PDB file of C-alpha atoms in Angstrom:
ATOM      1  CA  UNK M   1       0.033   0.024  -0.024  1.00  0.00           C
ATOM      2  CA  UNK M   2       1.201   3.418  -0.793  1.00  0.00           C
ATOM      3  CA  UNK M   3       2.572   5.199   2.333  1.00  0.00           C
ATOM      4  CA  UNK M   4       0.282   8.196   1.803  1.00  0.00           C
ATOM      5  CA  UNK M   5      -2.697   5.916   1.455  1.00  0.00           C
ATOM      6  CA  UNK M   6      -1.936   4.469   4.843  1.00  0.00           C
ATOM      7  CA  UNK M   7      -1.937   8.012   6.233  1.00  0.00           C
ATOM      8  CA  UNK M   8      -4.852   9.466   4.724  1.00  0.00           C
ATOM      9  CA  UNK M   9      -7.317   6.702   3.614  1.00  0.00           C
ATOM     10  CA  UNK M  10      -8.989   6.714   6.976  1.00  0.00           C
ATOM     11  CA  UNK M  11      -9.320  10.528   6.806  1.00  0.00           C
ATOM     12  CA  UNK M  12     -10.882  10.379   3.390  1.00  0.00           C
ATOM     13  CA  UNK M  13     -13.351   7.580   4.466  1.00  0.00           C
ATOM     14  CA  UNK M  14     -14.530   9.505   7.538  1.00  0.00           C
ATOM     15  CA  UNK M  15     -14.884  12.893   5.683  1.00  0.00           C
ATOM     16  CA  UNK M  16     -16.663  11.068   2.790  1.00  0.00           C
ATOM     17  CA  UNK M  17     -19.454  10.053   5.217  1.00  0.00           C
ATOM     18  CA  UNK M  18     -19.748  13.624   6.342  1.00  0.00           C
ATOM     19  CA  UNK M  19     -20.143  15.286   2.878  1.00  0.00           C
ATOM     20  CA  UNK M  20     -23.717  16.206   2.128  1.00  0.00           C
ATOM     21  CA  UNK M  21     -25.671  17.596  -0.862  1.00  0.00           C
ATOM     22  CA  UNK M  22     -26.000  21.055   0.759  1.00  0.00           C
ATOM     23  CA  UNK M  23     -23.509  23.937   0.899  1.00  0.00           C
ATOM     24  CA  UNK M  24     -21.645  24.114   4.111  1.00  0.00           C
ATOM     25  CA  UNK M  25     -21.970  27.151   6.653  1.00  0.00           C
ATOM     26  CA  UNK M  26     -19.328  29.067   8.381  1.00  0.00           C
ATOM     27  CA  UNK M  27     -17.237  26.854  10.625  1.00  0.00           C
ATOM     28  CA  UNK M  28     -16.758  24.108   8.018  1.00  0.00           C
ATOM     29  CA  UNK M  29     -14.926  23.628   4.717  1.00  0.00           C
ATOM     30  CA  UNK M  30     -16.441  21.112   2.253  1.00  0.00           C
ATOM     31  CA  UNK M  31     -14.128  20.020  -0.649  1.00  0.00           C
ATOM     32  CA  UNK M  32     -15.098  17.651  -3.402  1.00  0.00           C
ATOM     33  CA  UNK M  33     -13.406  16.423  -6.642  1.00  0.00           C
ATOM     34  CA  UNK M  34     -10.146  14.841  -7.929  1.00  0.00           C
ATOM     35  CA  UNK M  35      -9.322  11.505  -6.557  1.00  0.00           C
ATOM     36  CA  UNK M  36      -5.648  12.240  -7.676  1.00  0.00           C
ATOM     37  CA  UNK M  37      -5.520  14.942  -4.997  1.00  0.00           C
ATOM     38  CA  UNK M  38      -6.590  12.548  -2.200  1.00  0.00           C
ATOM     39  CA  UNK M  39      -3.234  12.307  -0.485  1.00  0.00           C
ATOM     40  CA  UNK M  40      -2.507  16.104  -0.736  1.00  0.00           C
ATOM     41  CA  UNK M  41      -5.963  17.221   0.333  1.00  0.00           C
ATOM     42  CA  UNK M  42      -6.022  14.573   3.066  1.00  0.00           C
ATOM     43  CA  UNK M  43      -2.701  15.817   4.365  1.00  0.00           C
ATOM     44  CA  UNK M  44      -3.627  19.521   4.343  1.00  0.00           C
ATOM     45  CA  UNK M  45      -7.097  18.808   5.788  1.00  0.00           C
ATOM     46  CA  UNK M  46      -5.558  16.743   8.751  1.00  0.00           C
ATOM     47  CA  UNK M  47      -3.012  19.518   9.565  1.00  0.00           C
ATOM     48  CA  UNK M  48      -5.612  22.293   9.079  1.00  0.00           C
ATOM     49  CA  UNK M  49      -8.186  20.778  11.525  1.00  0.00           C
ATOM     50  CA  UNK M  50      -5.370  20.131  14.086  1.00  0.00           C
ATOM     51  CA  UNK M  51      -4.581  23.810  14.058  1.00  0.00           C
ATOM     52  CA  UNK M  52      -8.284  24.808  13.787  1.00  0.00           C
ATOM     53  CA  UNK M  53     -10.182  22.380  15.830  1.00  0.00           C
ATOM     54  CA  UNK M  54     -13.368  24.499  15.664  1.00  0.00           C
ATOM     55  CA  UNK M  55     -13.655  24.137  11.808  1.00  0.00           C
ATOM     56  CA  UNK M  56     -14.968  20.973  10.207  1.00  0.00           C
ATOM     57  CA  UNK M  57     -13.201  19.812   7.115  1.00  0.00           C
ATOM     58  CA  UNK M  58     -14.585  17.202   4.654  1.00  0.00           C
ATOM     59  CA  UNK M  59     -13.396  15.702   1.436  1.00  0.00           C
ATOM     60  CA  UNK M  60     -15.608  13.855  -1.125  1.00  0.00           C
ATOM     61  CA  UNK M  61     -13.484  12.124  -3.816  1.00  0.00           C
ATOM     62  CA  UNK M  62     -15.826  12.241  -6.851  1.00  0.00           C
ATOM     63  CA  UNK M  63     -13.434  13.172  -9.686  1.00  0.00           C
ATOM     64  CA  UNK M  64     -12.592  16.610 -11.116  1.00  0.00           C
ATOM     65  CA  UNK M  65     -15.588  17.086 -13.352  1.00  0.00           C
ATOM     66  CA  UNK M  66     -17.868  16.192 -10.482  1.00  0.00           C
ATOM     67  CA  UNK M  67     -16.020  18.585  -8.099  1.00  0.00           C
ATOM     68  CA  UNK M  68     -16.196  21.538 -10.528  1.00  0.00           C
ATOM     69  CA  UNK M  69     -20.003  20.977 -10.970  1.00  0.00           C
ATOM     70  CA  UNK M  70     -20.437  20.731  -7.235  1.00  0.00           C
ATOM     71  CA  UNK M  71     -18.951  24.268  -6.729  1.00  0.00           C
ATOM     72  CA  UNK M  72     -21.165  25.668  -9.597  1.00  0.00           C
ATOM     73  CA  UNK M  73     -24.165  24.081  -8.086  1.00  0.00           C
ATOM     74  CA  UNK M  74     -23.342  25.246  -4.395  1.00  0.00           C
ATOM     75  CA  UNK M  75     -22.794  21.670  -3.088  1.00  0.00           C
ATOM     76  CA  UNK M  76     -19.432  22.271  -1.754  1.00  0.00           C
ATOM     77  CA  UNK M  77     -17.104  25.263  -0.877  1.00  0.00           C
ATOM     78  CA  UNK M  78     -13.922  24.208  -2.783  1.00  0.00           C
ATOM     79  CA  UNK M  79     -13.777  22.002  -5.912  1.00  0.00           C
ATOM     80  CA  UNK M  80     -10.726  19.998  -6.476  1.00  0.00           C
ATOM     81  CA  UNK M  81      -9.547  19.758 -10.112  1.00  0.00           C
ATOM     82  CA  UNK M  82      -6.467  17.974 -11.472  1.00  0.00           C
ATOM     83  CA  UNK M  83      -6.832  19.965 -14.784  1.00  0.00           C
ATOM     84  CA  UNK M  84      -7.053  23.626 -15.578  1.00  0.00           C
ATOM     85  CA  UNK M  85     -10.532  25.128 -15.844  1.00  0.00           C
ATOM     86  CA  UNK M  86     -11.979  25.185 -19.389  1.00  0.00           C
ATOM     87  CA  UNK M  87     -13.032  28.546 -20.671  1.00  0.00           C
ATOM     88  CA  UNK M  88     -16.714  27.857 -20.174  1.00  0.00           C
ATOM     89  CA  UNK M  89     -16.070  26.963 -16.592  1.00  0.00           C
ATOM     90  CA  UNK M  90     -13.886  30.175 -15.960  1.00  0.00           C
ATOM     91  CA  UNK M  91     -16.678  32.323 -16.668  1.00  0.00           C
ATOM     92  CA  UNK M  92     -18.209  31.513 -13.293  1.00  0.00           C
ATOM     93  CA  UNK M  93     -15.359  30.056 -11.330  1.00  0.00           C
ATOM     94  CA  UNK M  94     -11.865  31.001  -9.987  1.00  0.00           C
ATOM     95  CA  UNK M  95      -9.198  28.317 -10.291  1.00  0.00           C
ATOM     96  CA  UNK M  96      -6.048  28.738  -8.076  1.00  0.00           C
ATOM     97  CA  UNK M  97      -3.129  26.403  -8.944  1.00  0.00           C
ATOM     98  CA  UNK M  98      -1.849  25.088  -5.614  1.00  0.00           C
ATOM     99  CA  UNK M  99       0.530  22.336  -6.850  1.00  0.00           C
ATOM    100  CA  UNK M 100       1.928  20.575  -9.890  1.00  0.00           C
ATOM    101  CA  UNK M 101       1.765  16.912 -10.394  1.00  0.00           C
ATOM    102  CA  UNK M 102       3.549  14.543 -12.866  1.00  0.00           C
ATOM    103  CA  UNK M 103       1.322  12.033 -14.713  1.00  0.00           C
ATOM    104  CA  UNK M 104       3.357   8.750 -14.669  1.00  0.00           C
ATOM    105  CA  UNK M 105       2.819   5.971 -17.245  1.00  0.00           C
ATOM    106  CA  UNK M 106       2.673   2.802 -15.284  1.00  0.00           C
ATOM    107  CA  UNK M 107       3.229  -0.979 -16.262  1.00  0.00           C
ATOM    108  CA  UNK M 108       3.249  -4.135 -14.620  1.00  0.00           C
ATOM    109  CA  UNK M 109       6.507  -4.927 -12.698  1.00  0.00           C
ATOM    110  CA  UNK M 110       7.308  -7.816 -15.067  1.00  0.00           C
ATOM    111  CA  UNK M 111       7.065  -5.612 -18.203  1.00  0.00           C
ATOM    112  CA  UNK M 112      10.471  -5.207 -19.866  1.00  0.00           C
ATOM    113  CA  UNK M 113       9.844  -1.764 -21.166  1.00  0.00           C
ATOM    114  CA  UNK M 114      11.454   0.990 -19.116  1.00  0.00           C
ATOM    115  CA  UNK M 115      11.035   4.195 -21.269  1.00  0.00           C
ATOM    116  CA  UNK M 116       8.721   5.591 -23.981  1.00  0.00           C
ATOM    117  CA  UNK M 117       8.769   8.794 -25.999  1.00  0.00           C
ATOM    118  CA  UNK M 118       5.703  11.050 -26.007  1.00  0.00           C
ATOM    119  CA  UNK M 119       5.274   9.956 -29.735  1.00  0.00           C
ATOM    120  CA  UNK M 120       5.318   6.237 -28.696  1.00  0.00           C
ATOM    121  CA  UNK M 121       2.676   6.970 -25.917  1.00  0.00           C
ATOM    122  CA  UNK M 122       0.549   8.656 -28.434  1.00  0.00           C
ATOM    123  CA  UNK M 123       0.925   5.771 -30.916  1.00  0.00           C
ATOM    124  CA  UNK M 124       0.058   3.286 -28.246  1.00  0.00           C
ATOM    125  CA  UNK M 125      -2.990   4.969 -26.958  1.00  0.00           C
ATOM    126  CA  UNK M 126      -4.459   5.726 -30.309  1.00  0.00           C
ATOM    127  CA  UNK M 127      -3.987   2.066 -31.366  1.00  0.00           C
ATOM    128  CA  UNK M 128      -1.160   2.665 -33.937  1.00  0.00           C
ATOM    129  CA  UNK M 129       1.140   0.519 -31.750  1.00  0.00           C
ATOM    130  CA  UNK M 130      -0.699  -2.574 -30.419  1.00  0.00           C
ATOM    131  CA  UNK M 131       2.148  -5.017 -29.393  1.00  0.00           C
ATOM    132  CA  UNK M 132       4.843  -4.485 -26.627  1.00  0.00           C
ATOM    133  CA  UNK M 133       7.381  -5.883 -29.084  1.00  0.00           C
ATOM    134  CA  UNK M 134       7.002  -2.780 -31.151  1.00  0.00           C
ATOM    135  CA  UNK M 135       8.547  -0.604 -28.360  1.00  0.00           C
ATOM    136  CA  UNK M 136      11.057  -3.041 -27.046  1.00  0.00           C
ATOM    137  CA  UNK M 137       8.920  -5.465 -24.996  1.00  0.00           C
ATOM    138  CA  UNK M 138       7.814  -9.060 -25.293  1.00  0.00           C
ATOM    139  CA  UNK M 139       5.377 -10.314 -27.906  1.00  0.00           C
ATOM    140  CA  UNK M 140       2.200  -9.548 -26.158  1.00  0.00           C
ATOM    141  CA  UNK M 141      -0.834  -7.261 -26.950  1.00  0.00           C
ATOM    142  CA  UNK M 142      -0.809  -4.008 -25.114  1.00  0.00           C
ATOM    143  CA  UNK M 143      -3.985  -3.646 -22.893  1.00  0.00           C
ATOM    144  CA  UNK M 144      -4.770   0.045 -22.561  1.00  0.00           C
ATOM    145  CA  UNK M 145      -6.121   1.259 -19.203  1.00  0.00           C
ATOM    146  CA  UNK M 146      -7.359   4.918 -18.688  1.00  0.00           C
ATOM    147  CA  UNK M 147      -9.647   6.949 -16.595  1.00  0.00           C
ATOM    148  CA  UNK M 148     -13.264   7.799 -17.135  1.00  0.00           C
ATOM    149  CA  UNK M 149     -14.589  10.780 -19.007  1.00  0.00           C
ATOM    150  CA  UNK M 150     -14.343  14.018 -16.884  1.00  0.00           C
ATOM    151  CA  UNK M 151     -11.268  12.742 -14.870  1.00  0.00           C
ATOM    152  CA  UNK M 152      -8.604  15.483 -14.598  1.00  0.00           C
ATOM    153  CA  UNK M 153      -5.922  12.871 -14.963  1.00  0.00           C
ATOM    154  CA  UNK M 154      -7.292  11.608 -18.186  1.00  0.00           C
ATOM    155  CA  UNK M 155      -7.672  15.347 -19.454  1.00  0.00           C
ATOM    156  CA  UNK M 156      -4.156  16.082 -18.571  1.00  0.00           C
ATOM    157  CA  UNK M 157      -2.781  12.893 -20.112  1.00  0.00           C
ATOM    158  CA  UNK M 158      -4.621  13.380 -23.366  1.00  0.00           C
ATOM    159  CA  UNK M 159      -3.898  17.016 -23.713  1.00  0.00           C
ATOM    160  CA  UNK M 160      -0.141  16.520 -23.227  1.00  0.00           C
ATOM    161  CA  UNK M 161      -0.015  13.400 -25.544  1.00  0.00           C
ATOM    162  CA  UNK M 162      -2.357  14.925 -28.180  1.00  0.00           C
ATOM    163  CA  UNK M 163      -4.667  11.980 -27.862  1.00  0.00           C
ATOM    164  CA  UNK M 164      -7.928  13.833 -26.816  1.00  0.00           C
ATOM    165  CA  UNK M 165     -11.053  11.828 -28.059  1.00  0.00           C
ATOM    166  CA  UNK M 166      -8.860   9.258 -29.939  1.00  0.00           C
ATOM    167  CA  UNK M 167      -7.658   6.918 -27.203  1.00  0.00           C
ATOM    168  CA  UNK M 168      -8.667   3.181 -27.622  1.00  0.00           C
ATOM    169  CA  UNK M 169      -9.131   2.242 -24.064  1.00  0.00           C
ATOM    170  CA  UNK M 170      -9.889  -1.371 -23.074  1.00  0.00           C
ATOM    171  CA  UNK M 171     -10.971  -0.323 -19.672  1.00  0.00           C
ATOM    172  CA  UNK M 172     -11.989   3.110 -18.266  1.00  0.00           C
ATOM    173  CA  UNK M 173     -11.730   3.165 -14.472  1.00  0.00           C
ATOM    174  CA  UNK M 174     -13.149   5.623 -11.926  1.00  0.00           C
ATOM    175  CA  UNK M 175     -10.104   6.216  -9.696  1.00  0.00           C
ATOM    176  CA  UNK M 176      -6.254   6.314  -9.563  1.00  0.00           C
ATOM    177  CA  UNK M 177      -6.191   3.403  -7.254  1.00  0.00           C
ATOM    178  CA  UNK M 178      -8.322   1.240  -9.582  1.00  0.00           C
ATOM    179  CA  UNK M 179      -5.753   1.890 -12.373  1.00  0.00           C
ATOM    180  CA  UNK M 180      -2.755   0.936 -10.157  1.00  0.00           C
ATOM    181  CA  UNK M 181      -4.432  -2.219  -9.026  1.00  0.00           C
ATOM    182  CA  UNK M 182      -5.532  -3.287 -12.522  1.00  0.00           C
ATOM    183  CA  UNK M 183      -2.042  -2.700 -13.985  1.00  0.00           C
ATOM    184  CA  UNK M 184      -0.476  -4.614 -11.092  1.00  0.00           C
ATOM    185  CA  UNK M 185      -2.568  -7.639 -12.015  1.00  0.00           C
ATOM    186  CA  UNK M 186      -2.138  -7.666 -15.769  1.00  0.00           C
ATOM    187  CA  UNK M 187       1.396  -8.149 -17.331  1.00  0.00           C
ATOM    188  CA  UNK M 188       0.260  -6.620 -20.597  1.00  0.00           C
ATOM    189  CA  UNK M 189      -1.462  -3.512 -19.177  1.00  0.00           C
ATOM    190  CA  UNK M 190      -0.411   0.053 -19.264  1.00  0.00           C
ATOM    191  CA  UNK M 191      -2.067   2.966 -17.513  1.00  0.00           C
ATOM    192  CA  UNK M 192      -1.445   6.434 -16.166  1.00  0.00           C
ATOM    193  CA  UNK M 193      -1.558   7.821 -12.562  1.00  0.00           C
ATOM    194  CA  UNK M 194      -0.588  10.724 -10.408  1.00  0.00           C
ATOM    195  CA  UNK M 195       3.151  10.723  -9.345  1.00  0.00           C
ATOM    196  CA  UNK M 196       1.981  10.762  -5.702  1.00  0.00           C
ATOM    197  CA  UNK M 197       0.029   7.554  -6.168  1.00  0.00           C
ATOM    198  CA  UNK M 198       2.891   5.502  -7.595  1.00  0.00           C
ATOM    199  CA  UNK M 199       3.888   2.521  -5.534  1.00  0.00           C
ATOM    200  CA  UNK M 200       6.057  -0.594  -5.643  1.00  0.00           C
ATOM    201  CA  UNK M 201       2.891  -2.478  -6.905  1.00  0.00           C
ATOM    202  CA  UNK M 202       3.745  -1.217 -10.455  1.00  0.00           C
ATOM    203  CA  UNK M 203       6.597   0.018 -12.475  1.00  0.00           C
ATOM    204  CA  UNK M 204       6.727   3.769 -13.561  1.00  0.00           C
ATOM    205  CA  UNK M 205       8.273   4.334 -17.036  1.00  0.00           C
ATOM    206  CA  UNK M 206      10.414   7.317 -17.900  1.00  0.00           C
ATOM    207  CA  UNK M 207       9.194   9.514 -20.713  1.00  0.00           C
ATOM    208  CA  UNK M 208      11.831  10.716 -23.225  1.00  0.00           C
ATOM    209  CA  UNK M 209      14.431   9.352 -20.830  1.00  0.00           C
ATOM    210  CA  UNK M 210      13.294  11.555 -17.984  1.00  0.00           C
ATOM    211  CA  UNK M 211      11.884  10.055 -14.737  1.00  0.00           C
ATOM    212  CA  UNK M 212       9.065  11.906 -13.005  1.00  0.00           C
ATOM    213  CA  UNK M 213      10.039  13.488  -9.784  1.00  0.00           C
ATOM    214  CA  UNK M 214       9.563  16.724  -7.891  1.00  0.00           C
ATOM    215  CA  UNK M 215      12.655  18.276  -9.461  1.00  0.00           C
ATOM    216  CA  UNK M 216      11.866  17.312 -13.081  1.00  0.00           C
ATOM    217  CA  UNK M 217       8.210  18.375 -12.809  1.00  0.00           C
ATOM    218  CA  UNK M 218       9.155  21.692 -11.228  1.00  0.00           C
ATOM    219  CA  UNK M 219      11.858  22.486 -13.786  1.00  0.00           C
ATOM    220  CA  UNK M 220       9.699  21.245 -16.795  1.00  0.00           C
ATOM    221  CA  UNK M 221      12.019  18.698 -18.078  1.00  0.00           C
ATOM    222  CA  UNK M 222       9.374  15.954 -17.297  1.00  0.00           C
ATOM    223  CA  UNK M 223       6.706  16.779 -19.899  1.00  0.00           C
ATOM    224  CA  UNK M 224       3.768  14.684 -18.716  1.00  0.00           C
ATOM    225  CA  UNK M 225       2.477  17.020 -15.961  1.00  0.00           C
ATOM    226  CA  UNK M 226      -0.793  18.827 -14.930  1.00  0.00           C
ATOM    227  CA  UNK M 227      -1.897  21.246 -12.313  1.00  0.00           C
ATOM    228  CA  UNK M 228      -3.660  20.637  -8.946  1.00  0.00           C
ATOM    229  CA  UNK M 229      -6.451  23.402  -8.761  1.00  0.00           C
ATOM    230  CA  UNK M 230      -8.536  24.682  -5.875  1.00  0.00           C
ATOM    231  CA  UNK M 231     -11.851  25.915  -7.446  1.00  0.00           C
ATOM    232  CA  UNK M 232     -14.315  28.534  -5.805  1.00  0.00           C
ATOM    233  CA  UNK M 233     -17.206  30.460  -7.148  1.00  0.00           C
ATOM    234  CA  UNK M 234     -16.705  33.896  -8.689  1.00  0.00           C
ATOM    235  CA  UNK M 235     -18.968  36.742  -7.312  1.00  0.00           C
ATOM    236  CA  UNK M 236     -19.352  35.066  -3.814  1.00  0.00           C
ATOM    237  CA  UNK M 237     -17.497  35.863  -0.696  1.00  0.00           C
ATOM    238  CA  UNK M 238     -16.164  32.749   0.840  1.00  0.00           C
ATOM    239  CA  UNK M 239     -16.796  32.106   4.443  1.00  0.00           C
ATOM    240  CA  UNK M 240     -14.211  32.965   7.059  1.00  0.00           C
ATOM    241  CA  UNK M 241     -13.464  29.115   7.493  1.00  0.00           C
ATOM    242  CA  UNK M 242     -12.878  28.728   3.752  1.00  0.00           C
ATOM    243  CA  UNK M 243     -10.640  31.782   3.585  1.00  0.00           C
ATOM    244  CA  UNK M 244      -8.704  30.367   6.499  1.00  0.00           C
ATOM    245  CA  UNK M 245      -8.114  27.111   4.708  1.00  0.00           C
ATOM    246  CA  UNK M 246      -7.117  28.739   1.443  1.00  0.00           C
ATOM    247  CA  UNK M 247      -4.587  30.834   3.278  1.00  0.00           C
ATOM    248  CA  UNK M 248      -3.260  27.713   4.909  1.00  0.00           C
ATOM    249  CA  UNK M 249      -3.019  25.748   1.727  1.00  0.00           C
ATOM    250  CA  UNK M 250      -0.798  28.577   0.148  1.00  0.00           C
ATOM    251  CA  UNK M 251       1.256  29.209   3.325  1.00  0.00           C
ATOM    252  CA  UNK M 252       4.711  28.119   4.005  1.00  0.00           C
ATOM    253  CA  UNK M 253       3.516  25.303   6.196  1.00  0.00           C
ATOM    254  CA  UNK M 254       1.067  24.174   3.602  1.00  0.00           C
ATOM    255  CA  UNK M 255       3.708  24.020   0.961  1.00  0.00           C
ATOM    256  CA  UNK M 256       5.805  21.804   3.157  1.00  0.00           C
ATOM    257  CA  UNK M 257       2.859  19.386   3.717  1.00  0.00           C
ATOM    258  CA  UNK M 258       2.167  19.378  -0.021  1.00  0.00           C
ATOM    259  CA  UNK M 259       5.700  18.501  -0.661  1.00  0.00           C
ATOM    260  CA  UNK M 260       5.642  15.587   1.725  1.00  0.00           C
ATOM    261  CA  UNK M 261       2.694  14.112  -0.362  1.00  0.00           C
ATOM    262  CA  UNK M 262       4.814  13.882  -3.468  1.00  0.00           C
ATOM    263  CA  UNK M 263       3.609  16.853  -5.504  1.00  0.00           C
ATOM    264  CA  UNK M 264       5.112  20.324  -6.113  1.00  0.00           C
ATOM    265  CA  UNK M 265       3.646  23.418  -4.216  1.00  0.00           C
ATOM    266  CA  UNK M 266       3.052  26.509  -6.169  1.00  0.00           C
ATOM    267  CA  UNK M 267       3.146  29.980  -4.546  1.00  0.00           C
ATOM    268  CA  UNK M 268      -0.136  32.060  -4.691  1.00  0.00           C
TER     269      UNK M 268
END
């Protein structure tokens, strides 16, 4: 199990129960959205509630698209998106990038392939390359694993690899954890996941010879990356509790916590 999963899975489970369909009043902060942001938001939420015991913090892991919709429909205070806001969404919403995350291509630990170029990744996911022996692996068909429509990870992956609306997925899964588990059980599978979610259950591939890390994502040399965004509604004054959490997320202390979860903090 990923070390961050051990630390924050209990937190996520308890806060999911507390989430409701109504907007939260002062004294609480309701977040909803990206499952890729689970470790980061879990760590921030835990530290925040330790420092502010009078404020209730919840997280509902529903996916980026659902989190954005929840903010628009006043069902949460802060949406969590692992993709940039679309122009149509930005009319009504504010998106603050709190961190950068590498999207890692992952394969089974028994797969012989170690590196792919962005062009090879595009050819694999669009069906031009269908066998691992075409990219230096064994003679086995490639099983393409991806995320569901609306996933921020999927949007980020398809945008960077120029494969939007053209991927030939065998399976479309609803969480990062499902992708990791599925790839770990199928020697022919390939999927993509957040850098923070990578564990020894699977093997991460380098891209264009560059491994995903905090340094390579931060300096831009690792090309397969996306933002982690905190989404709020335009034209509405957030509650004091929400303001307090946003200040905490962008503080020096918040940056340290974000770093510990495997993603790269961004200054406000």
